[in-house]
mmCIF file of C-alpha atoms in Angstrom:
data_model
loop_
_atom_site.group_PDB
_atom_site.id
_atom_site.type_symbol
_atom_site.label_atom_id
_atom_site.label_comp_id
_atom_site.label_asym_id
_atom_site.label_seq_id
_atom_site.Cartn_x
_atom_site.Cartn_y
_atom_site.Cartn_z
ATOM 1 C CA MET A 1 -7.047 -21.772 -5.435
ATOM 2 C CA SER A 2 -4.784 -23.885 -7.652
ATOM 3 C CA LYS A 3 -4.894 -21.726 -10.779
ATOM 4 C CA PRO A 4 -1.548 -20.041 -11.512
ATOM 5 C CA ALA A 5 -1.399 -16.286 -11.320
ATOM 6 C CA ASN A 6 -0.767 -14.156 -14.421
ATOM 7 C CA PRO A 7 3.038 -14.103 -14.606
ATOM 8 C CA VAL A 8 4.345 -10.567 -14.018
ATOM 9 C CA THR A 9 6.709 -9.486 -16.788
ATOM 10 C CA LEU A 10 9.226 -6.605 -16.779
ATOM 11 C CA PRO A 11 9.328 -3.755 -17.422
ATOM 12 C CA LEU A 12 6.153 -3.090 -15.499
ATOM 13 C CA ALA A 13 5.202 -0.345 -18.000
ATOM 14 C CA ASP A 14 4.604 -3.121 -20.547
ATOM 15 C CA TYR A 15 2.812 -5.531 -18.194
ATOM 16 C CA SER A 16 -0.890 -6.232 -18.751
ATOM 17 C CA PRO A 17 -2.560 -7.531 -15.594
ATOM 18 C CA LYS A 18 -5.663 -9.692 -15.762
ATOM 19 C CA HIS A 19 -7.218 -8.675 -12.451
ATOM 20 C CA PHE A 20 -6.483 -4.958 -12.168
ATOM 21 C CA VAL A 21 -5.524 -2.048 -14.402
ATOM 22 C CA LEU A 22 -1.948 -0.785 -14.496
ATOM 23 C CA ALA A 23 -0.607 2.488 -15.882
ATOM 24 C CA VAL A 24 2.969 3.764 -15.490
ATOM 25 C CA VAL A 25 3.416 7.479 -16.099
ATOM 26 C CA ASP A 26 6.263 9.752 -14.895
ATOM 27 C CA ARG A 27 7.794 6.785 -12.986
ATOM 28 C CA VAL A 28 4.538 6.393 -10.999
ATOM 29 C CA ALA A 29 2.677 3.064 -11.309
ATOM 30 C CA THR A 30 -1.068 3.443 -10.778
ATOM 31 C CA VAL A 31 -2.863 0.228 -9.783
ATOM 32 C CA THR A 32 -6.641 0.383 -10.216
ATOM 33 C CA LEU A 33 -8.930 -2.279 -8.784
ATOM 34 C CA ASN A 34 -11.407 -2.578 -11.603
ATOM 35 C CA ARG A 35 -14.670 -4.365 -10.842
ATOM 36 C CA PRO A 36 -16.773 -1.228 -10.270
ATOM 37 C CA GLU A 37 -20.109 -3.048 -10.590
ATOM 38 C CA ARG A 38 -19.268 -4.941 -7.380
ATOM 39 C CA LYS A 39 -17.309 -2.187 -5.632
ATOM 40 C CA ASN A 40 -13.978 -3.758 -6.705
ATOM 41 C CA PRO A 41 -13.894 -6.937 -4.581
ATOM 42 C CA LEU A 42 -10.876 -9.167 -4.406
ATOM 43 C CA THR A 43 -10.725 -12.767 -5.621
ATOM 44 C CA PHE A 44 -8.315 -15.644 -5.147
ATOM 45 C CA GLU A 45 -6.710 -14.676 -8.459
ATOM 46 C CA SER A 46 -6.493 -10.930 -7.823
ATOM 47 C CA TYR A 47 -4.842 -11.533 -4.436
ATOM 48 C CA ARG A 48 -2.095 -13.577 -6.103
ATOM 49 C CA GLU A 49 -1.587 -11.240 -9.020
ATOM 50 C CA LEU A 50 -1.363 -8.176 -6.758
ATOM 51 C CA THR A 51 1.095 -10.014 -4.572
ATOM 52 C CA ASP A 52 3.255 -10.964 -7.574
ATOM 53 C CA PHE A 53 3.073 -7.383 -8.864
ATOM 54 C CA PHE A 54 4.323 -5.835 -5.678
ATOM 55 C CA ARG A 55 7.129 -8.367 -5.464
ATOM 56 C CA ALA A 56 8.107 -7.550 -9.058
ATOM 57 C CA CYS A 57 8.273 -3.865 -8.238
ATOM 58 C CA ALA A 58 11.577 -4.476 -6.456
ATOM 59 C CA MET A 59 13.061 -5.504 -9.824
ATOM 60 C CA ASP A 60 11.928 -2.447 -11.833
ATOM 61 C CA ASP A 61 14.138 0.579 -11.224
ATOM 62 C CA GLU A 62 12.015 2.725 -13.507
ATOM 63 C CA VAL A 63 9.029 2.668 -11.160
ATOM 64 C CA LYS A 64 9.735 4.987 -8.201
ATOM 65 C CA THR A 65 6.348 5.153 -6.470
ATOM 66 C CA ILE A 66 2.999 3.372 -6.635
ATOM 67 C CA VAL A 67 -0.621 4.633 -6.349
ATOM 68 C CA VAL A 68 -3.437 2.220 -5.478
ATOM 69 C CA THR A 69 -7.036 3.183 -6.175
ATOM 70 C CA GLY A 70 -10.412 1.759 -7.196
ATOM 71 C CA ALA A 71 -12.625 2.312 -10.190
ATOM 72 C CA GLY A 72 -16.168 3.695 -10.187
ATOM 73 C CA GLY A 73 -16.174 5.740 -7.015
ATOM 74 C CA ASN A 74 -15.157 3.003 -4.522
ATOM 75 C CA PHE A 75 -11.845 1.694 -3.319
ATOM 76 C CA SER A 76 -12.690 -1.946 -2.574
ATOM 77 C CA SER A 77 -15.428 -3.833 -0.777
ATOM 78 C CA GLY A 78 -12.952 -6.536 0.256
ATOM 79 C CA GLY A 79 -13.065 -10.245 -0.444
ATOM 80 C CA ASP A 80 -15.805 -11.219 -2.860
ATOM 81 C CA VAL A 81 -18.643 -12.800 -0.845
ATOM 82 C CA PHE A 82 -19.480 -15.397 -3.487
ATOM 83 C CA GLU A 83 -16.081 -16.012 -5.043
ATOM 84 C CA ILE A 84 -14.101 -16.163 -1.767
ATOM 85 C CA ILE A 85 -16.256 -16.394 1.360
ATOM 86 C CA GLY A 86 -18.597 -19.033 -0.108
ATOM 87 C CA PRO A 87 -15.766 -21.454 -1.115
ATOM 88 C CA LEU A 88 -14.036 -20.954 2.239
ATOM 89 C CA ILE A 89 -16.951 -22.514 4.040
ATOM 90 C CA GLN A 90 -16.300 -25.721 2.147
ATOM 91 C CA MET A 91 -12.545 -25.910 2.880
ATOM 92 C CA ASP A 92 -10.761 -27.895 5.559
ATOM 93 C CA THR A 93 -8.263 -26.446 7.995
ATOM 94 C CA LYS A 94 -5.333 -26.922 5.628
ATOM 95 C CA GLY A 95 -7.208 -25.173 2.872
ATOM 96 C CA VAL A 96 -8.289 -22.101 4.832
ATOM 97 C CA THR A 97 -4.860 -21.731 6.352
ATOM 98 C CA SER A 98 -3.361 -21.754 2.911
ATOM 99 C CA PHE A 99 -5.805 -18.979 1.963
ATOM 100 C CA THR A 100 -5.133 -16.801 5.024
ATOM 101 C CA ARG A 101 -1.373 -17.090 4.459
ATOM 102 C CA MET A 102 -1.869 -16.126 0.800
ATOM 103 C CA THR A 103 -3.792 -13.009 1.762
ATOM 104 C CA GLY A 104 -1.136 -12.105 4.289
ATOM 105 C CA ASP A 105 1.453 -12.435 1.578
ATOM 106 C CA LEU A 106 -0.100 -9.452 -0.181
ATOM 107 C CA VAL A 107 0.609 -7.250 2.857
ATOM 108 C CA LYS A 108 4.098 -8.701 3.164
ATOM 109 C CA ALA A 109 4.729 -7.902 -0.489
ATOM 110 C CA MET A 110 3.463 -4.319 -0.065
ATOM 111 C CA ARG A 111 5.629 -3.716 2.973
ATOM 112 C CA ALA A 112 8.712 -5.317 1.358
ATOM 113 C CA CYS A 113 8.181 -3.400 -1.894
ATOM 114 C CA PRO A 114 10.907 -0.694 -1.959
ATOM 115 C CA GLN A 115 8.704 1.925 -3.582
ATOM 116 C CA PRO A 116 6.467 4.101 -1.354
ATOM 117 C CA ILE A 117 2.774 3.317 -1.931
ATOM 118 C CA VAL A 118 0.065 5.967 -1.865
ATOM 119 C CA ALA A 119 -3.576 4.896 -1.505
ATOM 120 C CA ALA A 120 -6.259 7.092 -3.061
ATOM 121 C CA VAL A 121 -9.381 6.085 -1.101
ATOM 122 C CA GLU A 122 -12.841 6.911 -2.352
ATOM 123 C CA GLY A 123 -16.250 5.533 -1.330
ATOM 124 C CA ILE A 124 -16.249 2.103 0.315
ATOM 125 C CA CYS A 125 -12.998 0.743 1.607
ATOM 126 C CA ALA A 126 -13.771 -2.368 3.531
ATOM 127 C CA GLY A 127 -12.372 -5.706 4.712
ATOM 128 C CA ALA A 128 -9.322 -6.643 2.666
ATOM 129 C CA GLY A 129 -9.714 -3.304 0.869
ATOM 130 C CA ALA A 130 -9.182 -1.519 4.179
ATOM 131 C CA ILE A 131 -6.119 -3.723 4.712
ATOM 132 C CA ILE A 132 -4.661 -2.669 1.349
ATOM 133 C CA ALA A 133 -5.144 0.979 2.316
ATOM 134 C CA MET A 134 -3.627 0.302 5.741
ATOM 135 C CA ALA A 135 -0.627 -1.468 4.256
ATOM 136 C CA SER A 136 0.115 1.505 1.973
ATOM 137 C CA ASP A 137 2.633 4.087 3.123
ATOM 138 C CA LEU A 138 0.398 7.107 2.750
ATOM 139 C CA ARG A 139 -3.365 7.497 2.320
ATOM 140 C CA LEU A 140 -5.500 10.292 0.907
ATOM 141 C CA ALA A 141 -9.266 10.222 1.348
ATOM 142 C CA ALA A 142 -12.058 11.559 -0.822
ATOM 143 C CA THR A 143 -14.895 13.326 0.941
ATOM 144 C CA GLY A 144 -17.384 10.698 2.036
ATOM 145 C CA ALA A 145 -14.884 7.818 2.034
ATOM 146 C CA LYS A 146 -15.568 5.129 4.635
ATOM 147 C CA VAL A 147 -13.179 2.524 5.985
ATOM 148 C CA ALA A 148 -14.208 -0.598 7.852
ATOM 149 C CA PHE A 149 -12.312 -3.678 9.063
ATOM 150 C CA LEU A 150 -15.419 -5.888 8.752
ATOM 151 C CA PHE A 151 -14.034 -9.215 9.821
ATOM 152 C CA ASN A 152 -16.074 -9.633 12.934
ATOM 153 C CA LYS A 153 -19.216 -8.900 10.939
ATOM 154 C CA VAL A 154 -18.673 -12.313 9.266
ATOM 155 C CA GLY A 155 -17.784 -14.122 12.464
ATOM 156 C CA LEU A 156 -14.009 -13.673 12.192
ATOM 157 C CA ALA A 157 -11.370 -12.087 14.365
ATOM 158 C CA GLY A 158 -10.012 -8.632 13.647
ATOM 159 C CA CYS A 159 -6.500 -10.124 13.495
ATOM 160 C CA ASP A 160 -6.406 -10.472 9.726
ATOM 161 C CA MET A 161 -3.553 -9.685 7.293
ATOM 162 C CA GLY A 162 -1.568 -7.816 9.941
ATOM 163 C CA ALA A 163 -4.378 -5.561 11.162
ATOM 164 C CA CYS A 164 -3.575 -5.999 14.840
ATOM 165 C CA ALA A 165 0.082 -5.204 14.171
ATOM 166 C CA ILE A 166 -0.194 -2.283 11.793
ATOM 167 C CA LEU A 167 -3.472 -0.448 12.520
ATOM 168 C CA PRO A 168 -2.629 0.429 16.172
ATOM 169 C CA ARG A 169 0.604 1.905 15.008
ATOM 170 C CA ILE A 170 -1.243 4.233 12.688
ATOM 171 C CA ILE A 171 -4.248 5.286 14.797
ATOM 172 C CA GLY A 172 -3.476 4.077 18.328
ATOM 173 C CA GLN A 173 -4.350 0.957 20.267
ATOM 174 C CA SER A 174 -7.742 2.077 21.609
ATOM 175 C CA ARG A 175 -9.087 3.427 18.306
ATOM 176 C CA ALA A 176 -7.823 0.320 16.462
ATOM 177 C CA SER A 177 -9.501 -1.881 19.080
ATOM 178 C CA GLU A 178 -12.801 -0.120 18.594
ATOM 179 C CA LEU A 179 -12.705 -0.575 14.842
ATOM 180 C CA LEU A 180 -11.592 -4.214 15.001
ATOM 181 C CA TYR A 181 -14.094 -5.214 17.753
ATOM 182 C CA THR A 182 -17.088 -3.450 16.215
ATOM 183 C CA GLY A 183 -16.400 -3.608 12.508
ATOM 184 C CA ARG A 184 -17.943 -0.152 12.173
ATOM 185 C CA PHE A 185 -17.042 2.295 9.433
ATOM 186 C CA MET A 186 -14.467 5.000 10.162
ATOM 187 C CA THR A 187 -15.404 8.218 8.340
ATOM 188 C CA ALA A 188 -12.928 10.204 6.281
ATOM 189 C CA GLU A 189 -13.013 12.915 8.988
ATOM 190 C CA GLU A 190 -12.225 10.461 11.741
ATOM 191 C CA GLY A 191 -9.513 8.908 9.617
ATOM 192 C CA GLU A 192 -7.860 12.282 9.050
ATOM 193 C CA LYS A 193 -8.183 13.238 12.720
ATOM 194 C CA TRP A 194 -6.715 9.911 13.852
ATOM 195 C CA GLY A 195 -3.838 9.923 11.368
ATOM 196 C CA PHE A 196 -5.037 7.189 9.039
ATOM 197 C CA PHE A 197 -5.460 9.750 6.216
ATOM 198 C CA SER A 198 -2.990 12.502 5.459
ATOM 199 C CA ARG A 199 -5.766 14.731 4.166
ATOM 200 C CA ILE A 200 -9.243 14.819 2.637
ATOM 201 C CA VAL A 201 -9.892 16.116 -0.893
ATOM 202 C CA THR A 202 -12.844 16.074 -3.219
ATOM 203 C CA PRO A 203 -13.679 12.793 -5.022
ATOM 204 C CA GLU A 204 -12.777 14.467 -8.297
ATOM 205 C CA GLN A 205 -9.295 15.301 -7.035
ATOM 206 C CA VAL A 206 -8.297 12.329 -4.835
ATOM 207 C CA LEU A 207 -6.615 10.272 -7.543
ATOM 208 C CA ALA A 208 -4.911 13.292 -9.103
ATOM 209 C CA GLN A 209 -3.673 14.467 -5.677
ATOM 210 C CA ALA A 210 -2.405 10.988 -4.860
ATOM 211 C CA GLN A 211 -0.563 10.791 -8.163
ATOM 212 C CA LEU A 212 0.887 14.267 -7.633
ATOM 213 C CA LEU A 213 2.164 13.238 -4.186
ATOM 214 C CA ALA A 214 3.588 10.062 -5.658
ATOM 215 C CA LYS A 215 5.313 12.043 -8.456
ATOM 216 C CA GLN A 216 6.825 14.390 -5.874
ATOM 217 C CA ILE A 217 8.220 11.438 -3.966
ATOM 218 C CA ALA A 218 9.408 9.849 -7.252
ATOM 219 C CA GLU A 219 11.433 12.982 -8.010
ATOM 220 C CA GLY A 220 13.296 12.584 -4.722
ATOM 221 C CA PRO A 221 16.418 10.467 -3.965
ATOM 222 C CA THR A 222 15.299 6.885 -4.691
ATOM 223 C CA PHE A 223 17.871 5.077 -2.542
ATOM 224 C CA ALA A 224 17.145 7.335 0.371
ATOM 225 C CA ASN A 225 13.370 6.955 0.036
ATOM 226 C CA THR A 226 13.738 3.177 -0.037
ATOM 227 C CA MET A 227 15.883 3.358 3.074
ATOM 228 C CA THR A 228 13.271 5.502 4.806
ATOM 229 C CA LYS A 229 10.554 2.940 4.041
ATOM 230 C CA ARG A 230 12.703 0.068 5.284
ATOM 231 C CA MET A 231 13.701 1.809 8.516
ATOM 232 C CA LEU A 232 10.089 2.848 9.251
ATOM 233 C CA ALA A 233 9.205 -0.847 9.148
ATOM 234 C CA MET A 234 12.299 -2.274 10.852
ATOM 235 C CA GLU A 235 12.286 0.134 13.757
ATOM 236 C CA TRP A 236 8.923 -1.162 15.007
ATOM 237 C CA ALA A 237 10.845 -4.027 16.570
ATOM 238 C CA MET A 238 13.860 -2.075 17.838
ATOM 239 C CA SER A 239 14.668 -0.229 21.040
ATOM 240 C CA VAL A 240 15.386 3.496 20.672
ATOM 241 C CA GLU A 241 19.102 2.770 21.100
ATOM 242 C CA GLU A 242 18.995 0.091 18.392
ATOM 243 C CA ALA A 243 17.043 2.366 16.105
ATOM 244 C CA ILE A 244 19.485 5.241 16.471
ATOM 245 C CA GLU A 245 22.383 2.936 15.615
ATOM 246 C CA ALA A 246 20.521 1.450 12.619
ATOM 247 C CA GLU A 247 19.714 4.937 11.370
ATOM 248 C CA ALA A 248 23.343 5.939 11.695
ATOM 249 C CA VAL A 249 24.369 3.124 9.370
ATOM 250 C CA ALA A 250 21.431 3.755 6.979
ATOM 251 C CA GLN A 251 22.279 7.485 6.742
ATOM 252 C CA ALA A 252 25.928 6.765 6.219
ATOM 253 C CA LEU A 253 25.021 4.581 3.229
ATOM 254 C CA CYS A 254 22.899 7.377 1.815
ATOM 255 C CA MET A 255 25.843 9.738 2.135
ATOM 256 C CA THR A 256 27.735 7.557 -0.336
ATOM 257 C CA THR A 257 25.182 8.007 -3.119
ATOM 258 C CA GLU A 258 25.510 10.264 -6.148
ATOM 259 C CA ASP A 259 22.230 11.940 -5.252
ATOM 260 C CA PHE A 260 23.714 13.186 -1.994
ATOM 261 C CA ALA A 261 26.580 14.727 -3.922
ATOM 262 C CA ARG A 262 24.167 16.180 -6.439
ATOM 263 C CA ALA A 263 22.177 17.825 -3.654
ATOM 264 C CA PHE A 264 25.294 19.448 -2.235
ATOM 265 C CA GLU A 265 26.397 20.697 -5.624
ATOM 266 C CA ALA A 266 22.957 22.129 -6.340
ATOM 267 C CA PHE A 267 22.796 23.796 -2.938
ATOM 268 C CA SER A 268 26.268 25.306 -3.458
ATOM 269 C CA ASN A 269 25.137 26.769 -6.783
ATOM 270 C CA LYS A 270 21.731 27.857 -5.451
ATOM 271 C CA ARG A 271 19.855 25.378 -7.699
ATOM 272 C CA THR A 272 17.212 22.822 -7.021
ATOM 273 C CA PRO A 273 18.776 19.346 -7.078
ATOM 274 C CA VAL A 274 17.676 16.939 -9.822
ATOM 275 C CA PHE A 275 17.933 13.488 -8.369
ATOM 276 C CA GLN A 276 18.714 10.529 -10.599
ATOM 277 C CA GLY A 277 18.098 7.693 -8.197
ATOM 278 C CA ASN A 278 21.665 6.479 -7.663
#
């Protein structure tokens, strides 16, 4: 766990990751987990590089939204059994705590990342892979996709990488409890019904649809979208009264942007506004 991560360089459009594939098109960054022969498992190194990437996103104004997907018909099988779980058995308390904090840093980075994140989930989405989908802002499923928080299957608690905090807020306490206590797979149909997935599309279309959704968001008012993401997270810990006040301040800030003025001008002239992100 002591190897340094691949330093993320800006702009992200020119960055070449070692542990995933990155493409930036139309201001949308597509992150592809790319070990299809193993269903795209995560390693110590990929955890760190993904974390560094999402942190770097805050410094690249040209990237407006992010899509996360997996290669070869699967999203991710989670932590690599031989490259992660095996070595963890040999670690002491300090070592495993360092690891669990590192994995949690990935979720922190995704939630702190100002750009909305869209997950395109196909095939197997399990363990830490399910967490990455959960930590995204929106999720689309391919027909046949299956999501499992498998931690108790390997003798661990379901409280991993923020699962007990975030999952109940998406699908409800009882449903989250069932998934975390049993480790069973949630089908795409269940996920859509429960609100984990926005919709289900064919496997051939899931990435394209996720990228289209991300492009639509990217064409919107950047500052306002960032504010929406921040408030969605911050208001979890607020009373309704505190949230209303916080939203008043947030919306007032948005009203000082050029994009707000552009929207009014376009509306006045019966045109569609073209937002520029400032």
